[in-house]
PDB file of C-alpha atoms in Angstrom:
ATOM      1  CA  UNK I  20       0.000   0.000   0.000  1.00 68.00           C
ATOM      2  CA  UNK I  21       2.977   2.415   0.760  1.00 67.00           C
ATOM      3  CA  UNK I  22       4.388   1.572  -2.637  1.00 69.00           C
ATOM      4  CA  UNK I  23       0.876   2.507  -4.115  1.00 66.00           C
ATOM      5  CA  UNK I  24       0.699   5.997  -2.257  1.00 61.00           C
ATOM      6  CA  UNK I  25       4.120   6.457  -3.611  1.00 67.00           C
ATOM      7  CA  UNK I  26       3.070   5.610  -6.923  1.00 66.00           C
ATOM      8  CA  UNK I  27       0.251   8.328  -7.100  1.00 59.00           C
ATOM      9  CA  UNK I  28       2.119  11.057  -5.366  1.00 63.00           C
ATOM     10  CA  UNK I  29       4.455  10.408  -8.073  1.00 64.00           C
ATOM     11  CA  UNK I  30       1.773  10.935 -10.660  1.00 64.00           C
ATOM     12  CA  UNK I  31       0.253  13.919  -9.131  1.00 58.00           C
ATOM     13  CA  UNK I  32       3.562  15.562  -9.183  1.00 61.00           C
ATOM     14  CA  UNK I  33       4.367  14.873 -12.704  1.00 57.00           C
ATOM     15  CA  UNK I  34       0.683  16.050 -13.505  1.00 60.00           C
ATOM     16  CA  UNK I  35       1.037  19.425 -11.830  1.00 51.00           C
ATOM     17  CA  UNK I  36       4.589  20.276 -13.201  1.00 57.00           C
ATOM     18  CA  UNK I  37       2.617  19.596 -16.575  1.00 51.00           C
ATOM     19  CA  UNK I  38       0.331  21.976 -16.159  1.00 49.00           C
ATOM     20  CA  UNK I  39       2.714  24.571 -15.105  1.00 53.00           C
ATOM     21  CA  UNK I  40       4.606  23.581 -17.777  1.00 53.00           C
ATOM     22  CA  UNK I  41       1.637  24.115 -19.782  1.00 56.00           C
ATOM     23  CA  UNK I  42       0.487  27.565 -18.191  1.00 57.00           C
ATOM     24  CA  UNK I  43       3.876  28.920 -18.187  1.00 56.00           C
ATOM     25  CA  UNK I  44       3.543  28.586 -22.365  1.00 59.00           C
ATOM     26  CA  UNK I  45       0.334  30.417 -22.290  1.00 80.00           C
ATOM     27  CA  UNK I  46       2.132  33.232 -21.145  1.00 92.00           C
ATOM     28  CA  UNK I  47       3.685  34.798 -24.168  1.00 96.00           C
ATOM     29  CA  UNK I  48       4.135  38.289 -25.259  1.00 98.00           C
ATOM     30  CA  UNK I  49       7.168  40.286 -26.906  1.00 98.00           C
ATOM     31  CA  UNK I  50       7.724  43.888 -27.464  1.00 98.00           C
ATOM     32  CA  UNK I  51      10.758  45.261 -29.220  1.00 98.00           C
ATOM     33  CA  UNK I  52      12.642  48.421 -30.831  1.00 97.00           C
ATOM     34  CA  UNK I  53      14.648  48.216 -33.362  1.00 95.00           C
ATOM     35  CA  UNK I  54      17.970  49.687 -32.501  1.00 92.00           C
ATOM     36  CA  UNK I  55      19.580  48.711 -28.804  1.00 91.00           C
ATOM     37  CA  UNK I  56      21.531  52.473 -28.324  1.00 93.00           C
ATOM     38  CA  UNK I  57      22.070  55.696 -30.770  1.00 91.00           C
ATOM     39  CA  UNK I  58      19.917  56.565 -33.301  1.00 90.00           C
ATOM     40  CA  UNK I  59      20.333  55.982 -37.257  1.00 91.00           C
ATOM     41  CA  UNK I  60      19.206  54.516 -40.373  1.00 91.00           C
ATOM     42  CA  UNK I  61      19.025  51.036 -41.400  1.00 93.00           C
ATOM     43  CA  UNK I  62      19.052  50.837 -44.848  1.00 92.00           C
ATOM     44  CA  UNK I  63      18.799  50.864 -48.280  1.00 93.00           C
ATOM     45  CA  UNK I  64      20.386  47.765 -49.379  1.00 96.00           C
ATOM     46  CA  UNK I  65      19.601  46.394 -52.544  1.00 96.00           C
ATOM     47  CA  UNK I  66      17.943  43.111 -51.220  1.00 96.00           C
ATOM     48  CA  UNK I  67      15.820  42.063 -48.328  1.00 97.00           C
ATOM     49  CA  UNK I  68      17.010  42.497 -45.394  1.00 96.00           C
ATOM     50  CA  UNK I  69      15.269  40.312 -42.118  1.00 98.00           C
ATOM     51  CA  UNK I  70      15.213  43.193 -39.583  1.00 97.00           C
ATOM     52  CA  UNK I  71      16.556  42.297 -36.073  1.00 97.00           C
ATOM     53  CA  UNK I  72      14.875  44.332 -32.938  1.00 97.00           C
ATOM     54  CA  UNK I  73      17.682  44.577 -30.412  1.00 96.00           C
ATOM     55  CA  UNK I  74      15.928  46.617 -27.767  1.00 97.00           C
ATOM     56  CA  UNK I  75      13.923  43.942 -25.978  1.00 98.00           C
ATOM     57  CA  UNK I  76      11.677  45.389 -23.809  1.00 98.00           C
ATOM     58  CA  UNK I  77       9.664  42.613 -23.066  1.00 98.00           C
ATOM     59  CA  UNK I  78       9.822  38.527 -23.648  1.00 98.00           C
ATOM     60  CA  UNK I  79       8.048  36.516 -22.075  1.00 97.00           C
ATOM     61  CA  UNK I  80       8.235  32.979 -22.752  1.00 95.00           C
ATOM     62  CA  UNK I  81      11.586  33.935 -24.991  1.00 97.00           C
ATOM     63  CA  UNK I  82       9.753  32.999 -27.916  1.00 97.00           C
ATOM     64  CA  UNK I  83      11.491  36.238 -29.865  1.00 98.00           C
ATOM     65  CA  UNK I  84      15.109  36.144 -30.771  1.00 98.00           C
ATOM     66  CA  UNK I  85      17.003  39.200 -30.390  1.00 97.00           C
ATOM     67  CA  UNK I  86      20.359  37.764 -32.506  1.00 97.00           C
ATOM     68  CA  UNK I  87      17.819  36.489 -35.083  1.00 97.00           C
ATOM     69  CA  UNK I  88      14.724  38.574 -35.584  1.00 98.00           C
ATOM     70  CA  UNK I  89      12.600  35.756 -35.396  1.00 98.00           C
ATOM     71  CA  UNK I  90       9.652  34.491 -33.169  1.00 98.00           C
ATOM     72  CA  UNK I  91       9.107  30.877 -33.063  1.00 98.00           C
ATOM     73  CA  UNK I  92       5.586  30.033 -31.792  1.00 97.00           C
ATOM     74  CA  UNK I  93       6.017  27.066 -28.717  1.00 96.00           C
ATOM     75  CA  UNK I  94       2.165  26.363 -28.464  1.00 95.00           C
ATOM     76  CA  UNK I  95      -0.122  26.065 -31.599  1.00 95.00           C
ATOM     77  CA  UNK I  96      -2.881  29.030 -31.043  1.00 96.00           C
ATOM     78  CA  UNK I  97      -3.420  32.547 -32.117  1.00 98.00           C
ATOM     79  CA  UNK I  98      -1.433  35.224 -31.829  1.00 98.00           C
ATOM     80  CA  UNK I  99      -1.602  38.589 -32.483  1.00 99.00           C
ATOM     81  CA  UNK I 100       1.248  40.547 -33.996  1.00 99.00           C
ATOM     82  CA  UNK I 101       1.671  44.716 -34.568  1.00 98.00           C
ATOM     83  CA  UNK I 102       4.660  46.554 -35.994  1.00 97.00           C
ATOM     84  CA  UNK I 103       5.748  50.603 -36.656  1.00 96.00           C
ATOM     85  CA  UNK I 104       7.976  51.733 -38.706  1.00 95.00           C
ATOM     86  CA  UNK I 105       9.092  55.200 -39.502  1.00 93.00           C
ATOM     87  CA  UNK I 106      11.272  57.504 -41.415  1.00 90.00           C
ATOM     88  CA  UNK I 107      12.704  60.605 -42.848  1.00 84.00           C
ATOM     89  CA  UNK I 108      12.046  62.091 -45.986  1.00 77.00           C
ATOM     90  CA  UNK I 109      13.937  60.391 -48.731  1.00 78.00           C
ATOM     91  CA  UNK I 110      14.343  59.215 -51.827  1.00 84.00           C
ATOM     92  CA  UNK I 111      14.055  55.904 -50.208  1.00 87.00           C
ATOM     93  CA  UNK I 112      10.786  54.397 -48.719  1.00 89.00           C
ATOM     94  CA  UNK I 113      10.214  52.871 -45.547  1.00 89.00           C
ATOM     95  CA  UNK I 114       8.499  49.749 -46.134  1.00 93.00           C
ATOM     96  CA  UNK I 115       8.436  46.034 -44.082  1.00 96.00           C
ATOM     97  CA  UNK I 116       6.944  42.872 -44.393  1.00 97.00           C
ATOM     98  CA  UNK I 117       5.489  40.859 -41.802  1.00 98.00           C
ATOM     99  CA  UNK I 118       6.351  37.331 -42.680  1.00 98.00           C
ATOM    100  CA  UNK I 119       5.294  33.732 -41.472  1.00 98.00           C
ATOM    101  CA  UNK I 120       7.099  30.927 -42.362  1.00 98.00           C
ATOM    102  CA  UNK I 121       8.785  33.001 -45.673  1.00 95.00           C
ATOM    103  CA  UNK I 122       5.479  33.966 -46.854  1.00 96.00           C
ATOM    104  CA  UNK I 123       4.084  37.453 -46.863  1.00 96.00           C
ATOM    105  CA  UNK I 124       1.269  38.377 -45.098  1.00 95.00           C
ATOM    106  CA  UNK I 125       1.043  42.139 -44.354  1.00 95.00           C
ATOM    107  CA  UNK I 126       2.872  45.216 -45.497  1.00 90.00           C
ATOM    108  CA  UNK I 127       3.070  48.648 -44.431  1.00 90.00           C
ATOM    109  CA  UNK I 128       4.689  51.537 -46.569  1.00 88.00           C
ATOM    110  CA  UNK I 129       4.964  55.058 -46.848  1.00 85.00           C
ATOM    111  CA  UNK I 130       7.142  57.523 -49.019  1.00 82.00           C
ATOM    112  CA  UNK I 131       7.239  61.221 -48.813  1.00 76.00           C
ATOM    113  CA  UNK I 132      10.250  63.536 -49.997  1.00 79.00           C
ATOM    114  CA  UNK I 133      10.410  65.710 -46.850  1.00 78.00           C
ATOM    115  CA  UNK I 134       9.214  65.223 -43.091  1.00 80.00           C
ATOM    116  CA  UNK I 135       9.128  62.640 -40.513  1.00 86.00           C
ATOM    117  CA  UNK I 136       6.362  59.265 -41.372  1.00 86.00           C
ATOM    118  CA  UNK I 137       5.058  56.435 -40.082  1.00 89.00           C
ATOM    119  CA  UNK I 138       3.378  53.516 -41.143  1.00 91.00           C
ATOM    120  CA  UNK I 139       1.826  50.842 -39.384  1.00 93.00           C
ATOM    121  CA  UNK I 140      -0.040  47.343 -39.561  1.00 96.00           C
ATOM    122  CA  UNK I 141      -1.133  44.186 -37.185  1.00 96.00           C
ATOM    123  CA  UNK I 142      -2.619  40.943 -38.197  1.00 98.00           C
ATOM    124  CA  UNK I 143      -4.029  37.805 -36.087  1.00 98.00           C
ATOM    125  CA  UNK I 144      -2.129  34.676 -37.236  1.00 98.00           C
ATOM    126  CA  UNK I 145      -3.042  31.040 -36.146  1.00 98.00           C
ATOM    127  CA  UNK I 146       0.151  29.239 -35.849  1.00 98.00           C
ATOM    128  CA  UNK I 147       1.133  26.026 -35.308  1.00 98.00           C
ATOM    129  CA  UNK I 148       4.481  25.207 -32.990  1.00 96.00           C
ATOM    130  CA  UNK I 149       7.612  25.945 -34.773  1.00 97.00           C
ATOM    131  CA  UNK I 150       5.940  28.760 -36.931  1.00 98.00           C
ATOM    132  CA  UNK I 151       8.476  31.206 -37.642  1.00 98.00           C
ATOM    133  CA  UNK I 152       7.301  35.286 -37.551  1.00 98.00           C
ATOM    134  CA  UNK I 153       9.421  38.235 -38.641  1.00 98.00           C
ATOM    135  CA  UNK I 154       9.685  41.606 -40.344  1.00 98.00           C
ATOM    136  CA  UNK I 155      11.230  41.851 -43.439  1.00 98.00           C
ATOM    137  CA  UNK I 156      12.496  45.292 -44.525  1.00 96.00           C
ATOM    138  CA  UNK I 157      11.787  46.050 -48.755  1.00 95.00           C
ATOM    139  CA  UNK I 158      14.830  46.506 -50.853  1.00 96.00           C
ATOM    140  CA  UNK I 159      15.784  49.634 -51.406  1.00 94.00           C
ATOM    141  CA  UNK I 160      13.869  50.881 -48.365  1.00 94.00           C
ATOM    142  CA  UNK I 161      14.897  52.387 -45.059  1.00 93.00           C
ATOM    143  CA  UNK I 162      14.025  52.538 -41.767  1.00 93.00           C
ATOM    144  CA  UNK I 163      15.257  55.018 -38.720  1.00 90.00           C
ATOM    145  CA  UNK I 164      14.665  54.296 -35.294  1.00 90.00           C
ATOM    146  CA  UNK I 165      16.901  56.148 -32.327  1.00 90.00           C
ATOM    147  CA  UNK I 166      16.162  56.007 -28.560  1.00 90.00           C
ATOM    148  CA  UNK I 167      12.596  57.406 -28.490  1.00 90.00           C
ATOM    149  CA  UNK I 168      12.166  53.722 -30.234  1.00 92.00           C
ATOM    150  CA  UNK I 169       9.704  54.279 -32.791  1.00 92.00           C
ATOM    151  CA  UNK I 170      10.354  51.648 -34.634  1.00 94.00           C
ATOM    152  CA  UNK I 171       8.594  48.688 -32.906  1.00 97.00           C
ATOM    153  CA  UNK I 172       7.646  45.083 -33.383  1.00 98.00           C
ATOM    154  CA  UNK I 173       5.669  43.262 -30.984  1.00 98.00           C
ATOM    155  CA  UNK I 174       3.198  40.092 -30.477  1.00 98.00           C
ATOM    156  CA  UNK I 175       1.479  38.088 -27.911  1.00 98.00           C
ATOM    157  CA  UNK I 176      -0.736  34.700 -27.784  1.00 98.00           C
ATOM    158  CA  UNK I 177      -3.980  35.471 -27.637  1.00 97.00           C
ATOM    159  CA  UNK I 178      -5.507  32.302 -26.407  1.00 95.00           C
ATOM    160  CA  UNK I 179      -4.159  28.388 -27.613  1.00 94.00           C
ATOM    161  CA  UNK I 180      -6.002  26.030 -29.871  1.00 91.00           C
TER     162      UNK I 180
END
């Protein structure tokens, strides 16, 4: 009988470190700028560039990679992403790409010759673990962001499926 107890206090253990387990991966949310210090330009180049937010200002559940750019969904469920970008006046717009799994879902874009803009854009994405998020910044596009961070990328789960 003391073997049996045993046996089920084992079990409830392993059941409860589950579901912290699993509560602890419910809790996800990310918010980013995208330079860590200074202020500057990134951009043009005459490809497409994967843009890396270096000022982490939030991760829970590390499911964004600073070195990388990229968040990797750990729970299949929905998640909602939103990203800014601005710039300067240019010759050059400043455009991104929000991206899952190398496919394009949303962009944002704005061009003026003179004066500060801003453009915007969020989306809901179900994903499934391992699905890969990121912005991707347009050729021959740039971006400015300095420590007023207004260049931002963040998401968060909005509930698992």
């Amino acid at each position: 009988q003391a073997a049996e107890l045993a046996s089920v206090k084992v079990n409830a253990e392993n059941q409860v470190e589950a579901l912290k387990i699993q509560g602890e991966a419910k809790q996800l949310a990310f918010s980013a700028s995208l330079l860590a210090s200074g202020s500057g330009y990134t951009g043009p180049f005459n490809t497409d560039i994967t843009l890396i937010f270096r000022n982490v200002v939030t991760n829970i559940g590390n499911a964004y990679n600073p070195n990388t750019g990229l968040f990797t969904a750990p729970v299949r469920g929905v998640y909602h992403f939103d990203f800014h970008i601005h710039g300067h006046g240019s010759t050059n717009p400043t455009s991104a790409v929000l991206v899952k799994n190398g496919e394009q879902i949303f962009t944002s874009w704005t061009h003026q010759p003179a004066g500060a803009q801003k453009a915007s854009n969020g989306v809901s994405l179900l994903l499934e673990i391992g699905d890969v998020v990121f912005l991707r910044m347009r050729a021959n596009s740039r971006i400015y962001d300095n420590t007023d961070n207004h260049t931002t990328f963040s998401g968060h789960l909005l509930f698992t499926m």
